[in-house]
Coordinates of C-alpha atoms and ligand atoms in Angstrom, one line a residue:
M1 CA 0.4 -3.4 23.2
D2 CA 2.3 -2.7 19.9
V3 CA 5.5 -4.7 19.7
H4 CA 6.7 -2.3 16.9
S5 CA 6.9 0.8 19.0
W6 CA 9.1 1.9 21.9
S7 CA 6.6 4.6 22.9
Q8 CA 4.3 3.9 25.8
P9 CA 1.0 5.6 24.9
D10 CA -0.7 4.3 28.0
Q11 CA 1.7 6.6 29.9
I12 CA 1.7 9.7 27.7
R13 CA -0.3 10.2 24.5
V14 CA 0.8 12.7 21.9
R15 CA -2.3 14.5 20.4
H16 CA -0.9 17.0 18.0
I17 CA 2.3 17.7 16.1
D18 CA 3.6 20.9 14.6
L19 CA 6.2 20.3 11.9
D20 CA 8.6 22.8 10.5
L21 CA 10.9 21.3 7.8
D22 CA 13.4 22.4 5.3
V23 CA 14.0 20.1 2.2
H24 CA 17.7 19.9 1.3
F25 CA 18.0 18.1 -2.0
D26 CA 21.8 18.8 -2.2
R27 CA 22.4 16.8 1.0
K28 CA 19.3 14.5 0.8
I29 CA 18.2 15.7 4.3
L30 CA 15.1 17.0 5.9
G31 CA 15.9 19.3 8.8
G32 CA 13.9 21.3 11.3
S33 CA 11.7 20.6 14.2
A34 CA 8.7 18.7 15.5
T35 CA 6.7 20.1 18.4
L36 CA 4.7 17.5 20.1
H37 CA 1.7 18.3 22.3
F38 CA 0.6 15.6 24.7
D39 CA -1.7 14.5 27.6
G40 CA -0.5 12.8 30.7
G41 CA 2.4 15.2 31.4
S42 CA 2.6 14.2 35.0
R43 CA 4.8 11.4 33.9
P44 CA 8.5 12.0 34.1
E45 CA 9.4 10.6 30.6
L46 CA 8.2 10.7 27.1
V47 CA 9.5 7.9 24.8
L48 CA 9.4 8.5 21.0
D49 CA 10.4 6.3 18.1
T50 CA 13.2 7.3 15.8
R51 CA 15.3 5.6 13.2
D52 CA 18.6 7.1 12.0
L53 CA 17.6 10.6 13.1
D54 CA 20.2 13.1 14.2
I55 CA 18.7 14.8 17.3
Q56 CA 20.2 18.2 17.9
A57 CA 18.2 19.5 20.8
V58 CA 15.0 19.1 22.7
E59 CA 13.3 22.3 23.9
N60 CA 11.2 22.5 27.0
A61 CA 12.6 19.2 28.4
S62 CA 15.0 18.6 31.3
G63 CA 17.1 16.2 29.2
F64 CA 17.1 13.5 26.5
E65 CA 18.8 10.3 25.6
L66 CA 18.9 8.4 22.3
G67 CA 18.8 4.6 23.1
E68 CA 20.5 1.8 21.2
R69 CA 19.4 1.1 17.7
D70 CA 17.3 -2.0 17.1
P71 CA 17.6 -3.2 13.5
I72 CA 13.8 -3.3 13.2
L73 CA 12.5 -0.8 15.6
G74 CA 15.2 1.9 15.4
S75 CA 16.2 3.9 18.6
P76 CA 14.0 5.1 21.4
L77 CA 14.3 8.8 22.2
R78 CA 13.8 9.2 25.9
I79 CA 12.9 12.7 26.9
Q80 CA 12.9 13.8 30.5
L81 CA 10.0 16.1 31.4
A82 CA 9.4 18.6 34.1
P83 CA 6.1 18.2 36.1
G84 CA 3.1 19.5 34.2
C85 CA 4.9 19.7 30.9
S86 CA 2.6 19.4 27.9
W87 CA 4.8 19.9 24.9
V88 CA 8.4 19.5 23.7
R89 CA 10.2 20.6 20.5
V90 CA 12.7 18.3 19.0
H91 CA 15.2 19.8 16.6
Y92 CA 16.5 17.1 14.2
S93 CA 17.5 16.1 10.8
T94 CA 17.1 12.9 8.8
S95 CA 19.7 10.6 7.3
P96 CA 20.2 10.5 3.5
L97 CA 19.4 6.8 3.9
A98 CA 16.1 7.3 5.9
S99 CA 14.0 4.2 5.3
G100 CA 10.8 6.2 4.8
L101 CA 12.2 8.7 2.2
Q102 CA 13.3 8.3 -1.3
W103 CA 15.4 11.0 -2.8
L104 CA 15.4 10.8 -6.6
E105 CA 17.9 12.2 -9.0
P106 CA 16.4 14.1 -12.0
Q107 CA 17.0 11.2 -14.3
Q108 CA 14.8 9.0 -12.2
T109 CA 11.8 11.2 -12.8
A110 CA 9.5 11.6 -15.8
G111 CA 10.6 15.1 -16.6
K112 CA 14.3 14.3 -16.0
R113 CA 15.0 17.9 -15.0
H114 CA 14.2 18.2 -11.3
P115 CA 14.9 16.1 -8.2
F116 CA 12.0 14.5 -6.4
L117 CA 11.4 13.5 -2.8
Y118 CA 8.6 11.4 -1.3
T119 CA 7.8 9.7 1.9
Q120 CA 6.4 6.2 2.6
S121 CA 5.5 6.0 6.3
Q122 CA 3.6 2.7 6.5
A123 CA 4.3 0.5 8.3
I124 CA 7.0 1.8 10.7
H125 CA 8.9 4.3 8.6
A126 CA 7.4 7.6 9.8
R127 CA 10.0 7.4 12.6
S128 CA 12.8 7.8 10.0
W129 CA 11.6 11.3 9.2
I130 CA 9.7 12.5 12.3
P131 CA 10.4 11.6 16.0
L132 CA 7.0 10.4 17.2
Q133 CA 4.9 7.7 18.8
D134 CA 5.0 5.5 15.7
T135 CA 2.2 3.1 16.5
P136 CA -1.2 3.0 14.7
A137 CA -2.8 2.9 18.2
V138 CA -2.0 6.6 18.6
R139 CA -3.8 9.2 16.4
V140 CA -2.6 12.8 16.0
T141 CA -3.6 16.0 14.2
F142 CA -0.8 18.0 12.7
R143 CA 0.2 21.2 11.0
A144 CA 3.2 21.5 8.8
R145 CA 5.4 24.2 7.2
V146 CA 7.6 22.8 4.5
R147 CA 10.3 24.9 2.7
T148 CA 11.4 23.7 -0.7
P149 CA 14.1 24.9 -3.0
G150 CA 13.3 27.1 -6.0
G151 CA 10.1 26.3 -7.8
L152 CA 9.5 22.8 -6.5
H153 CA 6.0 22.0 -5.3
A154 CA 5.4 20.4 -1.9
V155 CA 2.2 18.3 -1.3
M156 CA 1.1 16.5 1.9
G157 CA -1.7 14.1 2.7
A158 CA -3.6 17.0 4.5
E159 CA -5.5 20.1 3.8
R160 CA -3.7 23.1 2.4
A161 CA -4.1 26.2 4.6
G162 CA -2.3 29.2 3.3
G163 CA 1.4 28.4 3.2
Q164 CA 0.9 25.5 5.5
F165 CA -0.7 22.0 5.7
K166 CA -3.0 20.9 8.4
I167 CA -5.1 17.9 9.2
E168 CA -7.8 18.3 11.8
R169 CA -9.0 14.8 12.0
P170 CA -6.7 12.6 14.1
I171 CA -4.7 10.1 12.0
P172 CA -2.2 7.4 12.8
S173 CA 1.5 8.2 12.2
Y174 CA 1.7 5.8 9.2
L175 CA -0.5 8.1 7.2
I176 CA 1.7 11.2 7.5
S177 CA 3.1 11.9 4.1
L178 CA 5.0 14.5 2.0
A179 CA 6.2 14.7 -1.6
V180 CA 8.2 17.4 -3.3
G181 CA 8.9 17.7 -7.1
D182 CA 7.9 19.3 -10.3
L183 CA 4.2 18.8 -9.9
E184 CA 1.2 20.0 -11.8
F185 CA -2.4 19.6 -10.9
R186 CA -5.5 18.7 -12.9
P187 CA -9.0 18.6 -11.5
L188 CA -11.1 15.4 -11.8
G189 CA -14.3 17.0 -10.5
E190 CA -15.5 18.9 -7.5
R191 CA -13.7 17.1 -4.8
A192 CA -11.0 15.1 -6.7
G193 CA -7.9 15.9 -8.7
V194 CA -4.5 14.6 -9.7
F195 CA -1.0 15.8 -9.1
A196 CA 1.8 14.5 -11.4
E197 CA 4.9 15.6 -13.2
P198 CA 4.0 17.5 -16.4
P199 CA 4.8 14.7 -18.9
V200 CA 2.3 12.3 -17.2
V201 CA -0.4 14.6 -15.7
D202 CA -2.8 14.5 -18.7
A203 CA -2.6 10.7 -19.1
A204 CA -3.3 10.5 -15.3
R205 CA -6.3 12.8 -15.7
R206 CA -7.8 10.5 -18.3
E207 CA -7.0 7.3 -16.5
F208 CA -8.6 8.5 -13.2
A209 CA -11.7 10.2 -14.8
D210 CA -14.0 7.9 -12.8
T211 CA -12.7 8.9 -9.4
E212 CA -15.7 11.0 -8.5
A213 CA -18.1 8.2 -9.6
M214 CA -16.2 5.9 -7.3
M215 CA -16.5 8.3 -4.4
R216 CA -20.3 8.5 -4.9
A217 CA -20.5 4.7 -5.1
V218 CA -18.8 4.2 -1.6
E219 CA -20.8 7.1 -0.1
E220 CA -24.1 5.4 -1.1
M221 CA -23.1 2.3 0.6
Y222 CA -21.1 3.4 3.7
G223 CA -21.7 7.0 4.4
P224 CA -20.1 10.3 3.7
Y225 CA -16.5 10.8 2.7
R226 CA -15.0 12.6 5.7
W227 CA -11.7 13.9 4.5
G228 CA -12.6 16.9 2.4
R229 CA -10.7 16.5 -0.9
Y230 CA -9.6 13.3 -2.5
D231 CA -6.6 13.9 -4.7
L232 CA -4.2 11.4 -6.3
L233 CA -0.4 11.9 -6.7
V234 CA 1.3 9.9 -9.4
L235 CA 4.9 9.2 -8.3
P236 CA 7.9 8.2 -10.3
P237 CA 8.2 4.4 -11.2
S238 CA 10.4 3.6 -8.3
F239 CA 7.5 3.9 -5.8
P240 CA 7.6 0.6 -4.0
Y241 CA 3.9 0.1 -3.8
G242 CA 0.9 0.2 -6.1
G243 CA -0.7 2.8 -4.0
M244 CA -0.7 4.3 -0.5
E245 CA -3.9 5.7 1.1
N246 CA -2.5 8.9 2.6
P247 CA -5.5 10.9 3.7
C248 CA -6.8 13.4 1.1
L249 CA -3.9 12.4 -1.2
T250 CA -3.5 8.8 -2.4
F251 CA 0.1 8.1 -3.6
A252 CA 0.1 5.9 -6.7
T253 CA 2.5 4.1 -9.0
P254 CA 2.6 5.3 -12.6
T255 CA 2.4 1.6 -13.6
I256 CA -1.4 1.7 -13.4
L257 CA -1.6 4.3 -16.2
A258 CA -2.5 1.6 -18.8
G259 CA -4.4 4.0 -21.1
D260 CA -7.7 2.1 -20.8
K261 CA -8.6 2.4 -17.1
S262 CA -8.1 -1.4 -16.7
L263 CA -6.0 -1.1 -13.6
V264 CA -8.0 1.5 -11.7
S265 CA -9.1 -0.9 -9.1
L266 CA -6.1 0.4 -7.3
V267 CA -7.8 3.8 -7.1
A268 CA -11.0 2.1 -5.8
H269 CA -8.7 0.3 -3.2
E270 CA -7.0 3.4 -1.9
L271 CA -10.2 5.4 -1.9
A272 CA -11.9 2.6 0.1
H273 CA -9.2 3.0 2.8
S274 CA -10.8 6.4 3.5
W275 CA -13.3 4.2 5.4
S276 CA -11.4 1.0 6.2
G277 CA -8.0 2.0 7.5
N278 CA -8.1 5.7 7.8
L279 CA -11.4 6.0 9.6
V280 CA -11.2 2.7 11.4
T281 CA -7.6 1.7 11.8
N282 CA -5.7 -1.4 12.8
A283 CA -4.4 -1.0 16.3
T284 CA -1.3 -3.1 15.7
W285 CA 0.3 -4.5 12.6
S286 CA -0.9 -7.9 13.6
D287 CA -4.4 -6.6 13.0
F288 CA -3.4 -5.4 9.5
W289 CA -6.1 -7.6 7.9
L290 CA -8.7 -5.2 9.4
N291 CA -7.3 -2.5 7.1
E292 CA -6.6 -4.5 4.0
G293 CA -9.3 -7.3 4.0
F294 CA -12.1 -4.7 4.5
T295 CA -10.5 -2.5 1.9
V296 CA -10.4 -5.2 -0.7
Y297 CA -14.0 -6.1 0.1
V298 CA -15.1 -2.4 -0.4
E299 CA -12.8 -2.0 -3.4
R300 CA -14.7 -4.9 -5.2
R301 CA -18.0 -3.4 -4.2
I302 CA -16.9 -0.1 -5.9
I303 CA -15.8 -1.9 -9.0
E304 CA -19.1 -3.7 -9.2
K305 CA -21.1 -0.5 -8.9
V306 CA -18.9 1.5 -11.4
Y307 CA -17.8 -1.1 -13.9
G308 CA -20.4 -3.8 -13.5
R309 CA -20.6 -7.3 -12.0
G310 CA -18.6 -9.0 -14.7
R311 CA -15.5 -7.0 -14.0
E312 CA -15.9 -7.5 -10.3
E313 CA -16.2 -11.2 -10.7
M314 CA -13.0 -11.4 -12.8
E315 CA -11.0 -9.4 -10.3
A316 CA -12.3 -11.4 -7.3
A317 CA -11.5 -14.7 -9.2
L318 CA -8.0 -13.4 -10.0
G319 CA -7.5 -12.5 -6.4
R320 CA -8.7 -15.9 -5.2
R321 CA -6.3 -17.8 -7.5
E322 CA -3.3 -15.6 -6.6
L323 CA -4.1 -16.2 -2.9
D324 CA -3.9 -20.0 -3.3
R325 CA -0.8 -19.6 -5.3
E326 CA 0.9 -17.4 -2.7
M327 CA -0.3 -19.5 0.3
A328 CA 1.3 -22.5 -1.3
T329 CA 4.7 -20.8 -1.0
L330 CA 4.2 -19.4 2.6
P331 CA 4.8 -21.2 5.9
E332 CA 1.5 -22.1 7.5
T333 CA 2.0 -19.7 10.3
D334 CA 1.8 -16.8 7.8
C335 CA -1.6 -18.0 6.4
V336 CA -3.6 -16.7 9.3
L337 CA -5.4 -13.3 9.4
Y338 CA -4.2 -12.3 12.9
L339 CA -0.4 -12.5 12.4
P340 CA 1.9 -12.6 15.4
L341 CA 4.8 -10.4 14.4
A342 CA 7.1 -10.2 17.5
G343 CA 10.7 -9.9 16.3
R344 CA 9.6 -9.4 12.7
D345 CA 9.5 -6.4 10.4
P346 CA 5.8 -5.7 9.7
D347 CA 6.6 -5.1 6.0
D348 CA 7.2 -8.9 6.0
G349 CA 3.6 -9.6 6.9
V350 CA 2.4 -8.0 3.7
T351 CA 1.3 -11.0 1.6
L352 CA -2.0 -11.6 -0.1
V353 CA -3.3 -13.3 3.0
P354 CA -4.6 -10.2 4.9
Y355 CA -5.9 -8.8 1.6
E356 CA -7.6 -11.7 -0.1
K357 CA -8.3 -14.1 2.7
G358 CA -9.6 -11.1 4.7
A359 CA -11.9 -10.1 1.8
L360 CA -13.1 -13.6 1.4
L361 CA -14.1 -13.8 5.0
L362 CA -16.2 -10.7 4.7
R363 CA -17.7 -12.1 1.4
T364 CA -18.5 -15.3 3.2
I365 CA -20.3 -13.5 6.0
E366 CA -22.2 -11.3 3.4
R367 CA -23.4 -14.5 1.6
E368 CA -24.8 -15.9 4.9
V369 CA -26.6 -12.8 6.2
G370 CA -27.4 -11.2 2.9
R371 CA -26.0 -8.1 1.3
E372 CA -28.5 -5.7 2.7
R373 CA -27.9 -6.7 6.3
F374 CA -24.1 -6.9 5.8
D375 CA -24.1 -3.3 4.4
V376 CA -26.0 -2.0 7.3
F377 CA -23.5 -3.7 9.6
L378 CA -20.5 -2.3 7.7
R379 CA -21.9 1.2 7.7
S380 CA -22.5 1.1 11.4
Y381 CA -19.0 -0.4 12.0
F382 CA -17.4 2.6 10.2
D383 CA -19.6 5.0 12.2
H384 CA -19.1 3.2 15.5
F385 CA -15.3 3.1 15.4
A386 CA -14.8 6.3 13.3
F387 CA -11.4 7.8 14.1
Q388 CA -10.4 5.0 16.4
S389 CA -7.8 2.3 16.2
I390 CA -9.1 -1.2 17.0
T391 CA -7.9 -4.7 17.5
T392 CA -9.2 -7.9 15.9
D393 CA -10.9 -8.8 19.2
R394 CA -12.9 -5.6 19.2
F395 CA -14.0 -6.3 15.7
L396 CA -15.0 -9.8 16.6
A397 CA -17.0 -8.7 19.7
Y398 CA -18.8 -6.0 17.6
L399 CA -19.6 -8.5 14.8
R400 CA -20.9 -11.1 17.3
S401 CA -23.2 -8.6 19.0
E402 CA -24.4 -6.8 15.9
L403 CA -24.5 -9.5 13.3
P404 CA -24.7 -13.0 14.8
N405 CA -23.7 -15.6 12.2
S406 CA -22.4 -19.2 11.9
V407 CA -19.2 -18.5 10.0
P408 CA -16.3 -20.2 11.9
L409 CA -14.6 -16.9 12.7
E410 CA -11.9 -18.3 14.9
D411 CA -10.8 -20.7 12.2
W412 CA -10.7 -17.9 9.6
I413 CA -8.7 -15.7 11.8
Y414 CA -6.3 -17.9 13.8
R415 CA -5.9 -21.0 11.6
P416 CA -4.1 -21.3 8.3
G417 CA -5.8 -21.9 5.0
I418 CA -9.4 -21.3 3.8
P419 CA -12.0 -22.9 6.0
P420 CA -14.7 -25.0 4.2
G421 CA -17.8 -23.1 3.3
A422 CA -16.0 -20.1 1.9
A423 CA -17.9 -18.0 -0.7
E424 CA -16.0 -18.8 -3.9
P425 CA -15.9 -16.1 -6.6
Q426 CA -17.2 -17.3 -10.0
S427 CA -16.8 -15.6 -13.3
D428 CA -18.6 -16.7 -16.5
A429 CA -16.1 -14.7 -18.6
F430 CA -13.3 -16.7 -17.0
S431 CA -15.0 -20.0 -17.9
R432 CA -14.9 -18.9 -21.5
I433 CA -11.2 -18.0 -21.1
A434 CA -10.5 -21.4 -19.7
A435 CA -12.0 -23.0 -22.7
A436 CA -10.0 -20.7 -25.0
A437 CA -6.8 -21.5 -23.2
A438 CA -7.4 -25.3 -23.6
R439 CA -8.1 -24.8 -27.3
W440 CA -5.0 -22.7 -27.8
Q441 CA -2.8 -25.2 -26.0
S442 CA -4.0 -28.0 -28.3
G443 CA -2.9 -25.8 -31.2
G444 CA -6.2 -24.3 -32.2
P445 CA -7.0 -20.8 -33.1
I446 CA -9.0 -18.6 -30.6
E447 CA -11.2 -15.6 -30.8
I448 CA -9.7 -12.8 -28.6
S449 CA -11.5 -9.7 -29.8
G450 CA -12.5 -7.5 -26.9
W451 CA -10.5 -9.3 -24.2
T452 CA -9.8 -7.1 -21.3
T453 CA -6.6 -7.0 -19.2
Q454 CA -8.2 -9.3 -16.6
E455 CA -9.0 -11.9 -19.3
W456 CA -5.5 -11.8 -20.7
L457 CA -4.1 -12.2 -17.2
H458 CA -6.3 -15.2 -16.5
F459 CA -5.5 -16.7 -19.9
L460 CA -1.7 -16.4 -19.3
R461 CA -1.9 -17.8 -15.8
L462 CA -3.8 -20.9 -17.0
L463 CA -1.2 -21.9 -19.6
E464 CA 1.1 -24.7 -18.7
H465 CA 4.5 -24.9 -20.3
P466 CA 3.3 -22.8 -23.2
D467 CA 5.1 -22.3 -26.5
M468 CA 6.4 -18.8 -25.7
A469 CA 7.5 -18.0 -29.2
R470 CA 4.1 -18.8 -30.5
L471 CA 2.4 -16.8 -27.8
D472 CA 4.6 -13.8 -28.7
R473 CA 4.1 -14.2 -32.4
E474 CA 0.3 -14.4 -32.1
F475 CA -0.3 -11.9 -29.4
H476 CA 2.8 -9.7 -29.2
F477 CA 3.2 -9.7 -25.4
S478 CA 6.7 -8.3 -25.7
E479 CA 5.1 -5.1 -26.8
S480 CA 2.4 -4.9 -24.2
G481 CA 2.2 -1.5 -22.5
N482 CA 0.2 -2.9 -19.6
S483 CA 2.4 -3.4 -16.6
E484 CA 0.4 -6.3 -15.1
I485 CA 0.4 -8.2 -18.4
Q486 CA 4.1 -7.4 -19.0
Q487 CA 5.0 -8.6 -15.5
Q488 CA 3.1 -11.8 -16.0
W489 CA 4.7 -12.3 -19.4
L490 CA 8.2 -11.7 -18.0
L491 CA 7.5 -14.2 -15.1
M492 CA 6.6 -16.9 -17.7
S493 CA 9.6 -16.0 -19.8
I494 CA 11.9 -16.6 -16.8
R495 CA 10.2 -19.9 -16.0
S496 CA 10.5 -21.2 -19.5
G497 CA 14.0 -19.7 -20.3
Y498 CA 12.6 -17.6 -23.1
E499 CA 15.7 -15.7 -24.1
P500 CA 14.1 -13.1 -26.5
A501 CA 12.3 -11.5 -23.5
F502 CA 15.4 -11.1 -21.3
A503 CA 16.3 -7.7 -22.6
A504 CA 12.8 -6.5 -21.8
L505 CA 13.1 -8.2 -18.3
E506 CA 16.3 -6.2 -17.6
R507 CA 14.7 -3.0 -18.7
F508 CA 11.6 -3.6 -16.6
L509 CA 13.7 -4.5 -13.4
C510 CA 15.8 -1.4 -13.9
S511 CA 12.9 1.0 -14.4
V512 CA 10.1 -0.2 -12.1
G513 CA 10.5 -0.4 -8.3
R514 CA 7.1 -1.7 -7.4
R515 CA 7.7 -4.5 -4.9
K516 CA 4.8 -6.6 -5.9
F517 CA 6.3 -6.8 -9.4
L518 CA 9.9 -7.2 -8.4
K519 CA 9.6 -9.9 -5.7
P520 CA 8.1 -12.6 -7.9
L521 CA 10.5 -11.8 -10.8
Y522 CA 13.6 -12.0 -8.6
T523 CA 12.3 -15.1 -6.8
E524 CA 11.7 -16.8 -10.1
L525 CA 15.2 -15.9 -11.4
L526 CA 16.8 -17.2 -8.2
K527 CA 15.5 -20.7 -8.8
T528 CA 18.2 -21.6 -11.2
R529 CA 22.0 -21.1 -11.3
E530 CA 22.0 -19.2 -14.5
G531 CA 19.0 -17.1 -13.3
R532 CA 20.9 -16.3 -10.1
E533 CA 23.8 -14.9 -12.0
R534 CA 21.4 -12.9 -14.2
A535 CA 19.5 -11.6 -11.1
R536 CA 22.8 -10.5 -9.4
R537 CA 24.0 -8.7 -12.4
I538 CA 20.7 -6.9 -13.0
Y539 CA 20.2 -6.1 -9.3
Q540 CA 23.6 -4.6 -9.0
R541 CA 22.5 -2.1 -11.7
A542 CA 18.9 -1.7 -10.5
R543 CA 19.4 -1.5 -6.8
P544 CA 20.5 2.2 -6.5
G545 CA 17.2 3.2 -8.2
Y546 CA 15.0 1.2 -5.8
H547 CA 13.4 2.6 -2.7
P548 CA 15.0 1.6 0.6
I549 CA 12.0 -0.6 1.4
A550 CA 12.3 -2.5 -1.9
Q551 CA 16.1 -2.7 -1.4
T552 CA 15.5 -4.4 2.0
T553 CA 13.1 -6.9 0.4
I554 CA 15.3 -7.8 -2.5
D555 CA 18.5 -7.9 -0.4
G556 CA 16.6 -10.5 1.8
L557 CA 15.9 -12.6 -1.3
M558 CA 19.4 -12.4 -2.6
A559 CA 20.9 -13.4 0.8
R560 CA 18.9 -16.7 1.0
Ligands
LIG601 N1 -1.6 0.4 2.5 C1 -1.2 -0.4 1.4 C2 0.3 -0.3 1.0 C3 1.2 -0.8 2.2 C4 0.9 -1.9 2.9 C5 2.3 -0.1 2.4 C6 1.7 -2.3 4.0 C7 3.2 -0.5 3.4 C8 2.9 -1.6 4.2 C9 -2.0 0.0 0.1 O1 -3.3 0.3 0.4 C10 -2.1 -1.3 -0.7 O2 -2.7 -2.2 -0.3 N2 -1.5 -1.2 -1.9 C11 -1.5 -2.3 -2.8 C12 -2.5 -2.1 -3.9 C13 -3.8 -2.8 -3.8 C14 -4.7 -2.5 -5.0 C15 -3.8 -4.2 -3.4 C16 -0.2 -2.4 -3.5 O3 0.6 -1.5 -3.3 O4 0.0 -3.3 -4.3
LIG602 ZN1 -4.5 -1.3 1.0

């Protein structure tokens, strides 16, 4: 039972969707039809999820009714069916404020000349642009025809087939995606490539040059990549996430284009979802850790294989520390892997807990049973549940039967915090950074040549009440072009009231819409009266450029 959907897939199950859509940039509207093919048509009613859709007509039905709008779930669309009916066609258009769409003005893009549109369906935003059974428990295939105005390029997380898109492997609704803009393509190898606006496409090609190597790395461990092509799409900076694992076409923030491949663990992460998430999918948003915990585990294995053990250890250690830091700010009830979400927006359950605590659980099991056996288990898990949506209980039953172990699974999954006996990531490089940080804080000089992004991040996070002016003078953080380092620097600048960084802070908040960066910065600002005023002033200017999902998050912070 999925508390985030009105649809009743145990009654009728949609199996295939044909989409026919026109993109109207002038009115910020998608309009057209969705034809849904289903099983179980002896039932009298099909219930679909919608949010802010304008339903014009339903073909092949005896009637329809749009129910009252729930602030989280949207409105159920109840469609009356004649006996034996196996399809309906819904004619509809979207709202300019659709929660799963962002319509960008030309000045919000890299090229500044053409508008841009992209979707973000996870968690429950597909319903704001397609009427469907919006639950990850239901998988569909689809075909789509998308008409775009003059010269603009449409891409979807799907296969291109003539003038259409199609996906022949069944996917959950949260993976349906579309983007339209002035896009160019560069190949990265046989199966991989990158789409981006012309001003960034070559930088993206260089940054993502290791994509094919990453694909081979996962395939060696967990079996063949089953989705045909693996392309990346670099979005404008307002994209609210780091990445989104849309099948065949990962959507990515441009903030990972650091110039030195130092932030490509995001590519490893989204690629890993081609197994954990897209192949084996969480059945409800309470089981989200099955998607993200497994994906972070696989991501780190890719990083180890492609970039070496040292880099993996640093990233795992950074993740471990950030997990503790975040858990300290969360209510205990949010520090569990299986998260009860009734009455809550599933986007609220997105903390580091499902990611890092989930990955730590898998690492802990791996340490007990040994890597070889754990890999055999994981590979058979992906095969056994391929193209299915599963619950935490089904995972647990499978784990207990295939790989008996003494890890206290119930404590990990249903209790807050990290149980004793967890496999703690260790990094020798970070021990050296800790020593350097101590030396620097007592006024001494330090040797920094060859430090990587991960080392700088660790260094900064270790400093307590640092002399900000001295840091900037010696290391020029204000000029860092690395978004992770810049965000960390700005966070520290707010904490210590370091005025010279405030102009850069405002520029950052007005140009980047990635929620993971925005949320800590606004939260930190809101801690003091002066900061609150600054936050309000900046947010007023920045808000129109943010994605509806980021707006909802920051509105929530501001209202507290
Ligand atoms: N699937 C998530 C993004 C997501 C989660 C969107 C929940 C909507 C609701 C994606 O795979 C992800 O985890 N992205 C991370 C990056 C990753 C490297 C941790 C992000 O966006 O920061
Ligand atoms: Zn993920």
